[in-house]
CSV table of C-alpha atoms and ligand atoms in Angstrom, one decimal:
chain,number,residue,atom,x,y,z
P,26,UNK,CA,-28.1,-14.0,-16.5
P,27,UNK,CA,-29.9,-16.0,-19.3
P,28,UNK,CA,-30.3,-14.5,-22.1
P,29,UNK,CA,-28.3,-11.1,-21.0
P,30,UNK,CA,-25.2,-10.1,-22.8
P,31,UNK,CA,-22.4,-8.0,-20.8
P,32,UNK,CA,-19.0,-6.5,-21.9
P,33,UNK,CA,-16.2,-7.0,-19.3
P,34,UNK,CA,-13.4,-4.5,-19.5
P,35,UNK,CA,-10.5,-5.8,-18.5
P,36,UNK,CA,-11.8,-9.2,-19.5
P,37,UNK,CA,-8.0,-10.9,-20.3
P,38,UNK,CA,-7.1,-10.2,-17.0
P,39,UNK,CA,-7.1,-12.3,-13.7
P,40,UNK,CA,-10.3,-11.3,-12.2
P,41,UNK,CA,-11.9,-10.5,-15.5
P,42,UNK,CA,-11.3,-13.8,-17.3
P,43,UNK,CA,-12.9,-15.6,-14.4
P,44,UNK,CA,-15.9,-13.2,-14.6
P,45,UNK,CA,-16.1,-14.0,-18.3
P,46,UNK,CA,-16.1,-17.2,-17.5
P,47,UNK,CA,-18.8,-17.1,-14.7
P,48,UNK,CA,-21.2,-15.2,-16.5
P,49,UNK,CA,-20.9,-17.6,-19.6
P,50,UNK,CA,-21.6,-20.6,-17.3
P,51,UNK,CA,-24.8,-18.6,-16.0
P,52,UNK,CA,-26.2,-18.2,-19.6
P,53,UNK,CA,-24.9,-14.8,-20.7
P,54,UNK,CA,-23.2,-13.8,-23.9
P,55,UNK,CA,-19.8,-11.8,-23.2
P,56,UNK,CA,-17.8,-9.4,-24.6
P,57,UNK,CA,-14.3,-9.3,-23.3
P,58,UNK,CA,-12.2,-6.1,-23.9
P,59,UNK,CA,-8.6,-5.5,-23.5
P,60,UNK,CA,-5.3,-4.5,-24.3
P,61,UNK,CA,-3.3,-6.7,-23.0
P,62,UNK,CA,-1.3,-4.2,-21.1
P,63,UNK,CA,-1.3,-6.5,-18.2
P,64,UNK,CA,-3.8,-9.3,-19.2
P,65,UNK,CA,-2.5,-12.4,-21.6
P,66,UNK,CA,-4.4,-14.1,-24.6
P,67,UNK,CA,-3.6,-17.1,-22.6
P,68,UNK,CA,-6.5,-16.1,-20.1
P,69,UNK,CA,-8.8,-16.4,-22.8
P,70,UNK,CA,-8.2,-20.0,-24.2
P,71,UNK,CA,-10.6,-21.5,-22.2
P,72,UNK,CA,-13.0,-18.8,-23.4
P,73,UNK,CA,-12.6,-18.5,-26.7
P,74,UNK,CA,-14.9,-20.8,-28.8
P,75,UNK,CA,-17.4,-21.2,-25.9
P,76,UNK,CA,-20.9,-20.3,-27.5
P,77,UNK,CA,-21.6,-16.3,-26.8
P,78,UNK,CA,-18.0,-15.3,-25.9
P,79,UNK,CA,-16.4,-12.4,-28.4
P,80,UNK,CA,-13.3,-10.5,-27.8
P,81,UNK,CA,-12.4,-7.4,-28.6
P,82,UNK,CA,-8.8,-5.9,-28.6
P,83,UNK,CA,-9.2,-2.3,-27.8
P,84,UNK,CA,-7.5,0.6,-25.3
P,85,UNK,CA,-10.6,1.8,-23.8
P,86,UNK,CA,-8.4,5.4,-23.2
P,87,UNK,CA,-8.7,5.3,-26.4
P,88,UNK,CA,-12.3,4.9,-27.3
P,89,UNK,CA,-14.5,2.2,-26.7
P,90,UNK,CA,-17.3,0.8,-29.4
P,91,UNK,CA,-19.4,-2.3,-28.8
P,92,UNK,CA,-21.8,-3.1,-31.2
P,93,UNK,CA,-25.3,-4.8,-30.2
P,94,UNK,CA,-27.1,-4.5,-26.8
P,95,UNK,CA,-25.6,-4.6,-23.6
P,96,UNK,CA,-27.0,-5.4,-20.0
P,97,UNK,CA,-24.1,-5.1,-18.1
P,98,UNK,CA,-21.0,-2.9,-18.2
P,99,UNK,CA,-18.0,-4.4,-15.8
P,100,UNK,CA,-15.2,-2.2,-15.8
P,101,UNK,CA,-12.3,-4.2,-14.3
P,102,UNK,CA,-9.6,-2.5,-16.9
P,103,UNK,CA,-6.7,-1.4,-14.8
P,104,UNK,CA,-3.4,-2.2,-13.8
P,105,UNK,CA,-3.8,-4.1,-10.3
P,106,UNK,CA,-0.6,-4.7,-8.5
P,107,UNK,CA,1.8,-2.3,-7.0
P,108,UNK,CA,4.7,-3.2,-9.2
P,109,UNK,CA,2.1,-2.8,-12.3
P,110,UNK,CA,1.0,0.4,-11.8
P,111,UNK,CA,4.3,2.1,-10.2
P,112,UNK,CA,5.6,0.9,-13.8
P,113,UNK,CA,2.5,2.2,-15.8
P,114,UNK,CA,1.5,5.3,-13.9
P,115,UNK,CA,0.2,7.8,-16.2
P,116,UNK,CA,-1.6,4.6,-18.2
P,117,UNK,CA,-3.2,3.6,-14.5
P,118,UNK,CA,-4.3,7.2,-13.9
P,119,UNK,CA,-5.8,7.4,-17.5
P,120,UNK,CA,-7.7,4.1,-17.6
P,121,UNK,CA,-9.1,5.0,-14.3
P,122,UNK,CA,-10.5,8.3,-15.6
P,123,UNK,CA,-10.7,8.5,-19.3
P,124,UNK,CA,-11.1,5.0,-19.5
P,125,UNK,CA,-13.8,4.7,-17.1
P,126,UNK,CA,-16.0,7.9,-18.7
P,127,UNK,CA,-15.5,5.7,-21.6
P,128,UNK,CA,-16.9,2.9,-20.3
P,129,UNK,CA,-19.7,5.0,-18.7
P,130,UNK,CA,-20.8,6.4,-21.7
P,131,UNK,CA,-21.1,3.1,-22.9
P,132,UNK,CA,-23.2,2.1,-20.1
P,133,UNK,CA,-25.5,5.3,-20.9
P,134,UNK,CA,-25.7,4.5,-24.7
P,135,UNK,CA,-26.9,1.1,-24.2
P,136,UNK,CA,-29.1,1.5,-21.1
P,137,UNK,CA,-26.8,-0.9,-19.6
P,138,UNK,CA,-26.1,-1.5,-15.4
P,139,UNK,CA,-22.3,-0.3,-15.1
P,140,UNK,CA,-20.4,-1.8,-12.4
P,141,UNK,CA,-17.1,0.0,-11.2
P,142,UNK,CA,-14.3,-2.4,-9.7
P,143,UNK,CA,-13.2,-0.1,-7.1
P,144,UNK,CA,-10.8,-1.3,-4.4
P,145,UNK,CA,-9.8,-1.4,-0.6
P,146,UNK,CA,-7.1,1.3,-1.7
P,147,UNK,CA,-9.4,3.8,-1.7
P,148,UNK,CA,-8.9,3.4,1.8
P,149,UNK,CA,-5.4,4.0,2.0
P,150,UNK,CA,-3.4,3.4,5.1
P,151,UNK,CA,-6.7,3.1,7.1
P,152,UNK,CA,-6.7,4.4,10.4
P,153,UNK,CA,-10.4,2.6,10.9
P,154,UNK,CA,-10.3,-1.1,11.3
P,155,UNK,CA,-12.1,-2.8,10.0
P,156,UNK,CA,-12.7,-0.8,7.1
P,157,UNK,CA,-16.3,-0.2,6.4
P,158,UNK,CA,-17.8,1.6,3.2
P,159,UNK,CA,-18.4,4.7,5.3
P,160,UNK,CA,-14.8,5.7,5.7
P,161,UNK,CA,-13.4,7.9,3.6
P,162,UNK,CA,-9.7,6.5,3.9
P,163,UNK,CA,-6.4,7.9,4.4
P,164,UNK,CA,-4.6,8.3,1.0
P,165,UNK,CA,-1.5,10.2,0.4
P,166,UNK,CA,-2.3,11.7,-2.8
P,167,UNK,CA,1.1,12.5,-4.2
P,168,UNK,CA,2.8,9.4,-3.1
P,169,UNK,CA,3.9,6.2,-5.5
P,170,UNK,CA,0.4,4.5,-4.6
P,171,UNK,CA,-1.3,7.4,-5.5
P,172,UNK,CA,-1.9,6.9,-9.2
P,173,UNK,CA,-3.8,3.8,-8.5
P,174,UNK,CA,-5.7,5.3,-5.3
P,175,UNK,CA,-6.9,8.6,-6.4
P,176,UNK,CA,-7.7,6.9,-10.1
P,177,UNK,CA,-9.6,4.3,-8.4
P,178,UNK,CA,-11.1,7.6,-6.0
P,179,UNK,CA,-11.9,9.5,-9.0
P,180,UNK,CA,-13.8,6.3,-10.9
P,181,UNK,CA,-16.0,5.9,-8.1
P,182,UNK,CA,-17.0,10.1,-8.0
P,183,UNK,CA,-17.5,10.0,-11.5
P,184,UNK,CA,-19.7,6.5,-11.5
P,185,UNK,CA,-21.5,8.2,-8.7
P,186,UNK,CA,-21.9,11.4,-10.7
P,187,UNK,CA,-23.2,9.8,-14.2
P,188,UNK,CA,-25.8,7.9,-11.5
P,189,UNK,CA,-27.0,11.2,-10.7
P,190,UNK,CA,-26.6,13.4,-13.4
P,191,UNK,CA,-26.9,10.9,-16.6
P,192,UNK,CA,-29.4,7.9,-14.7
P,193,UNK,CA,-27.2,5.6,-15.6
P,194,UNK,CA,-27.8,2.4,-13.2
P,195,UNK,CA,-24.1,2.6,-11.2
P,196,UNK,CA,-22.6,0.0,-8.9
P,197,UNK,CA,-19.3,0.3,-7.1
P,198,UNK,CA,-17.5,-2.5,-5.6
P,199,UNK,CA,-14.2,-2.1,-3.3
P,200,UNK,CA,-12.3,-5.3,-4.0
P,201,UNK,CA,-10.0,-6.6,-1.0
P,202,UNK,CA,-6.7,-8.8,-2.1
P,203,UNK,CA,-7.9,-11.4,-4.4
P,204,UNK,CA,-6.1,-14.7,-5.1
P,205,UNK,CA,-6.3,-17.5,-7.7
P,206,UNK,CA,-5.2,-19.0,-10.8
P,207,UNK,CA,-4.1,-16.9,-13.8
P,208,UNK,CA,-2.3,-14.4,-11.5
P,209,UNK,CA,1.1,-13.4,-13.2
P,210,UNK,CA,3.7,-15.6,-11.5
P,211,UNK,CA,5.8,-11.9,-12.0
P,212,UNK,CA,3.2,-9.3,-10.6
P,213,UNK,CA,4.8,-8.7,-8.0
P,214,UNK,CA,1.7,-9.3,-5.7
P,215,UNK,CA,2.6,-11.6,-2.2
P,216,UNK,CA,0.4,-14.3,-3.8
P,217,UNK,CA,2.2,-15.1,-6.8
P,218,UNK,CA,5.4,-13.9,-5.5
P,219,UNK,CA,5.2,-16.7,-2.1
P,220,UNK,CA,3.9,-19.4,-4.3
P,221,UNK,CA,6.5,-19.2,-6.8
P,222,UNK,CA,9.2,-19.1,-4.3
P,223,UNK,CA,8.1,-22.1,-2.5
P,224,UNK,CA,7.7,-23.6,-5.7
P,225,UNK,CA,11.5,-23.0,-6.4
P,226,UNK,CA,12.6,-24.0,-3.0
P,227,UNK,CA,13.8,-20.2,-2.9
P,228,UNK,CA,13.5,-17.8,0.7
P,229,UNK,CA,10.0,-16.0,1.1
P,230,UNK,CA,10.5,-12.1,0.5
P,231,UNK,CA,9.0,-10.6,3.5
P,232,UNK,CA,8.4,-6.9,2.5
P,233,UNK,CA,9.0,-4.8,6.6
P,234,UNK,CA,9.2,-6.8,9.3
P,235,UNK,CA,6.0,-8.7,8.3
P,236,UNK,CA,3.5,-7.8,10.6
P,237,UNK,CA,1.3,-5.9,8.6
P,238,UNK,CA,-1.9,-7.7,7.7
P,239,UNK,CA,-4.1,-8.6,4.5
P,240,UNK,CA,-7.3,-10.6,4.0
P,241,UNK,CA,-7.4,-13.0,1.2
P,242,UNK,CA,-10.2,-13.9,-0.7
P,243,UNK,CA,-10.5,-16.6,-3.5
P,244,UNK,CA,-11.4,-15.5,-7.2
P,245,UNK,CA,-14.6,-17.4,-7.1
P,246,UNK,CA,-15.9,-16.0,-4.2
P,247,UNK,CA,-15.2,-12.1,-5.6
P,248,UNK,CA,-17.0,-13.1,-8.8
P,249,UNK,CA,-20.0,-14.4,-7.0
P,250,UNK,CA,-19.9,-11.0,-5.7
P,251,UNK,CA,-19.8,-9.2,-8.5
P,252,UNK,CA,-22.5,-11.1,-10.2
P,253,UNK,CA,-25.0,-10.4,-7.0
P,254,UNK,CA,-24.1,-6.9,-6.7
P,255,UNK,CA,-24.8,-6.3,-10.5
P,256,UNK,CA,-27.9,-8.1,-10.2
P,257,UNK,CA,-29.0,-5.9,-7.3
P,258,UNK,CA,-30.1,-2.1,-6.8
P,259,UNK,CA,-27.3,-1.0,-4.6
P,260,UNK,CA,-25.5,2.1,-5.6
P,261,UNK,CA,-23.8,2.8,-2.9
P,262,UNK,CA,-20.4,1.5,-2.8
P,263,UNK,CA,-19.9,-2.5,-1.2
P,264,UNK,CA,-16.6,-4.1,0.2
P,265,UNK,CA,-16.2,-7.6,-1.4
P,266,UNK,CA,-13.8,-9.4,0.6
P,267,UNK,CA,-12.6,-12.4,2.7
P,268,UNK,CA,-12.6,-11.2,6.5
P,269,UNK,CA,-10.3,-13.7,7.9
P,270,UNK,CA,-6.9,-11.5,8.2
P,271,UNK,CA,-3.4,-12.7,8.8
P,272,UNK,CA,-0.2,-10.9,8.9
P,273,UNK,CA,2.7,-11.3,6.0
P,274,UNK,CA,4.7,-13.7,7.8
P,275,UNK,CA,1.8,-15.9,8.8
P,276,UNK,CA,0.4,-15.6,5.4
P,277,UNK,CA,4.2,-17.3,4.1
P,278,UNK,CA,3.8,-20.0,7.0
P,279,UNK,CA,0.6,-20.6,4.8
P,280,UNK,CA,1.8,-21.1,1.4
P,281,UNK,CA,4.7,-23.0,3.1
P,282,UNK,CA,2.5,-25.5,4.6
P,283,UNK,CA,0.7,-26.3,1.3
P,284,UNK,CA,3.5,-25.8,-1.1
P,285,UNK,CA,6.7,-27.0,0.9
P,286,UNK,CA,10.0,-26.3,0.3
P,287,UNK,CA,12.7,-25.4,2.5
P,288,UNK,CA,12.8,-21.5,2.0
P,289,UNK,CA,13.5,-19.2,4.9
P,290,UNK,CA,12.0,-15.5,5.6
P,291,UNK,CA,14.1,-12.8,4.4
P,292,UNK,CA,13.2,-9.2,5.2
P,293,UNK,CA,13.1,-6.5,2.3
P,294,UNK,CA,12.1,-3.1,2.3
P,295,UNK,CA,8.6,-2.1,3.1
P,296,UNK,CA,7.6,-0.4,-0.1
P,297,UNK,CA,6.4,3.5,0.7
P,298,UNK,CA,2.8,3.8,1.9
P,299,UNK,CA,2.3,0.1,2.1
P,300,UNK,CA,-0.7,-0.3,4.3
P,301,UNK,CA,-0.4,-1.4,7.6
P,302,UNK,CA,-3.6,-3.1,8.2
P,303,UNK,CA,-6.3,-4.1,6.1
P,304,UNK,CA,-9.8,-6.2,6.6
P,305,UNK,CA,-13.2,-5.9,5.1
P,306,UNK,CA,-16.3,-5.2,7.0
P,307,UNK,CA,-18.4,-6.9,4.8
P,308,UNK,CA,-22.1,-6.4,7.0
P,309,UNK,CA,-22.9,-4.9,3.9
P,310,UNK,CA,-22.5,-7.3,1.2
P,311,UNK,CA,-24.0,-9.8,3.7
P,312,UNK,CA,-26.9,-7.8,4.4
P,313,UNK,CA,-27.6,-6.3,1.0
P,314,UNK,CA,-26.1,-9.0,-1.2
P,315,UNK,CA,-26.4,-12.2,0.8
P,316,UNK,CA,-23.0,-12.6,-0.1
P,317,UNK,CA,-20.0,-14.3,2.4
P,318,UNK,CA,-17.2,-15.7,1.4
P,319,UNK,CA,-17.4,-19.8,1.2
P,320,UNK,CA,-13.6,-21.1,0.0
P,321,UNK,CA,-11.3,-21.4,2.9
P,322,UNK,CA,-8.0,-20.3,2.3
P,323,UNK,CA,-6.0,-23.7,2.5
P,324,UNK,CA,-8.4,-24.7,-0.5
P,325,UNK,CA,-8.5,-21.9,-2.4
P,326,UNK,CA,-4.4,-21.7,-1.9
P,327,UNK,CA,-4.2,-25.5,-3.2
P,328,UNK,CA,-6.2,-24.5,-6.4
P,329,UNK,CA,-3.7,-21.9,-6.6
P,330,UNK,CA,-0.4,-23.9,-6.2
P,331,UNK,CA,-1.7,-26.4,-8.6
P,332,UNK,CA,-2.1,-23.8,-11.4
P,333,UNK,CA,1.3,-22.2,-10.6
P,334,UNK,CA,3.0,-25.6,-10.6
P,335,UNK,CA,1.1,-27.0,-13.9
P,336,UNK,CA,2.5,-23.5,-15.7
P,337,UNK,CA,5.9,-24.0,-14.6
P,338,UNK,CA,6.0,-27.0,-16.0
P,339,UNK,CA,7.1,-27.4,-19.5
P,340,UNK,CA,4.5,-28.5,-22.4
P,341,UNK,CA,4.6,-32.1,-22.6
P,342,UNK,CA,7.3,-32.6,-19.7
P,343,UNK,CA,6.7,-34.8,-16.9
I,25,NAD,P1,-5.3,-8.1,-14.1
I,25,NAD,O1,-3.9,-6.8,-14.4
I,25,NAD,O2,-4.8,-9.2,-14.4
I,25,NAD,O3,-6.8,-7.2,-15.2
I,25,NAD,C1,-6.6,-5.8,-15.2
I,25,NAD,C2,-6.8,-5.8,-16.8
I,25,NAD,O4,-7.2,-4.5,-17.4
I,25,NAD,C3,-5.5,-6.0,-17.7
I,25,NAD,O5,-5.8,-7.7,-18.3
I,25,NAD,C4,-5.1,-5.2,-18.5
I,25,NAD,O6,-4.7,-5.5,-19.7
I,25,NAD,C5,-6.8,-4.5,-19.0
I,25,NAD,N1,-6.4,-3.2,-19.0
I,25,NAD,C6,-5.7,-2.6,-18.5
I,25,NAD,N2,-5.7,-1.1,-19.0
I,25,NAD,C7,-6.5,-1.0,-20.2
I,25,NAD,C8,-7.2,-0.5,-21.2
I,25,NAD,N3,-6.5,1.0,-21.1
I,25,NAD,N4,-8.1,-0.8,-22.2
I,25,NAD,C9,-8.2,-2.1,-22.1
I,25,NAD,N5,-7.7,-2.7,-21.4
I,25,NAD,C10,-6.8,-2.5,-20.2
I,25,NAD,O7,-5.7,-7.4,-12.8
I,25,NAD,P2,-6.8,-8.2,-11.7
I,25,NAD,O8,-6.0,-8.3,-10.5
I,25,NAD,O9,-7.5,-9.0,-12.4
I,25,NAD,O10,-7.6,-6.8,-11.4
I,25,NAD,C11,-9.0,-6.3,-12.4
I,25,NAD,C12,-9.3,-5.4,-11.6
I,25,NAD,O11,-10.3,-5.3,-10.2
I,25,NAD,C13,-8.9,-4.0,-11.5
I,25,NAD,O12,-9.5,-3.1,-11.7
I,25,NAD,C14,-8.5,-3.9,-10.2
I,25,NAD,O13,-8.1,-2.6,-9.8
I,25,NAD,C15,-9.5,-4.7,-9.3
I,25,NAD,N6,-8.9,-4.8,-7.8
I,25,NAD,C16,-8.3,-6.3,-7.9
I,25,NAD,C17,-7.6,-6.9,-7.1
I,25,NAD,C18,-7.1,-8.1,-6.5
I,25,NAD,O14,-6.4,-8.1,-5.5
I,25,NAD,N7,-7.1,-8.5,-7.7
I,25,NAD,C19,-8.1,-5.9,-5.5
I,25,NAD,C20,-8.6,-4.6,-5.9
I,25,NAD,C21,-9.3,-4.3,-7.1
I,26,UDP,N1,4.8,-8.3,0.0
I,26,UDP,C1,5.7,-8.9,0.9
I,26,UDP,N2,6.3,-9.7,-0.1
I,26,UDP,C2,6.2,-9.7,-1.7
I,26,UDP,C3,5.2,-9.1,-1.8
I,26,UDP,C4,4.6,-8.1,-1.0
I,26,UDP,O1,6.0,-9.1,1.9
I,26,UDP,O2,7.2,-10.3,-2.3
I,26,UDP,C5,3.7,-7.4,1.3
I,26,UDP,C6,3.4,-6.1,0.9
I,26,UDP,O3,4.7,-5.3,1.3
I,26,UDP,C7,2.2,-6.2,1.6
I,26,UDP,C8,1.7,-7.5,1.3
I,26,UDP,O4,2.5,-8.2,1.0
I,26,UDP,O5,2.1,-5.6,2.9
I,26,UDP,C9,0.4,-7.5,0.1
I,26,UDP,O6,1.2,-7.2,-0.8
I,26,UDP,P1,0.3,-7.0,-2.5
I,26,UDP,O7,1.6,-6.7,-3.4
I,26,UDP,O8,-0.5,-8.4,-2.6
I,26,UDP,O9,-1.0,-6.3,-2.5
I,26,UDP,P2,-1.1,-4.9,-1.6
I,26,UDP,O10,-2.6,-5.1,-0.9
I,26,UDP,O11,-0.3,-4.4,-1.0
I,26,UDP,O12,-1.6,-4.5,-2.9
């Protein structure tokens, strides 16, 4: 990445800010673009002031303008947690559609590689397990998750079309549940929810009976996959995620074992269309990118929990 220049759309978000950091560490110049709709200026604190880093506050739906050359455009801009996209349905649809096209036009104008951050949600509530990239998915097109799922499916379609028709060098990553420092404590996703409950000694809010499964990938591993994919010539979608699958009940136990807290499991209603099982088939990433996750859940959780502990502490406090 040395000598390259990358735009990271959604750069003030959880994953985006880690990607900016990694690109700077690798010697690239980075322009982060964000409108802070679900991101935070605080996520840029360690980035601001680093050589080669710039920030542009822009809503990529309204327009996207980045001066100077670009080698890569990473499109991570989108609300990502089920609570966020339920509260921001039209913004989510627009950023996935209009925002993605604006990102593609920027990449086309600059001759840059365009990497689209898609999601395991394109598989919906999957009927094939584990999910491989050839599976077309099982998505309810009008359900509460559809604003996100269909926006990402459209984003994959328009990304592929710009590749075929306009010659843009496109990459598509299907990201599975990722966690780590800088997730928002109150974004409603299971990792910040259970960690904050454990740190406050509260009960764990398990939705449904807790037998639904997820596979959790540490953000550092994900970002490594994004960089490898961007540098490859792979235009087909690639799953990036950790294949270690567990039930949500087992995940609550894993958090309790590290964060402590005497919380019990309490059950809350299962959200509509909540996928019953999810595990990435990462054969493609292994074969084509030489990528696989390296950070064990326990280690990633320790890092994440110490981040949440630190931000829960009042500044200057003990
Ligand atoms: P996040 O909400 O922390 O980050 C998204 C960022 O995009 C935020 O900073 C937000 O302000 C910005 N954004 C949204 N709309 C924008 C707009 N119109 N203009 C400019 N900026 C805008 O979420 P995240 O977890 O970091 O997810 C990043 C990307 O990865 C998303 O595209 C998400 O769909 C994808 N993804 C994440 C996960 C995960 O587990 N974290 C899983 C699958 C896919
Ligand atoms: N979940 C839960 N309690 C919470 C938040 C989420 O049991 O407080 C469940 C949710 O129903 C889902 C899983 O944890 O089955 C992962 O949810 P998350 O919102 O993190 O991501 P998703 O994979 O659903 O996008």
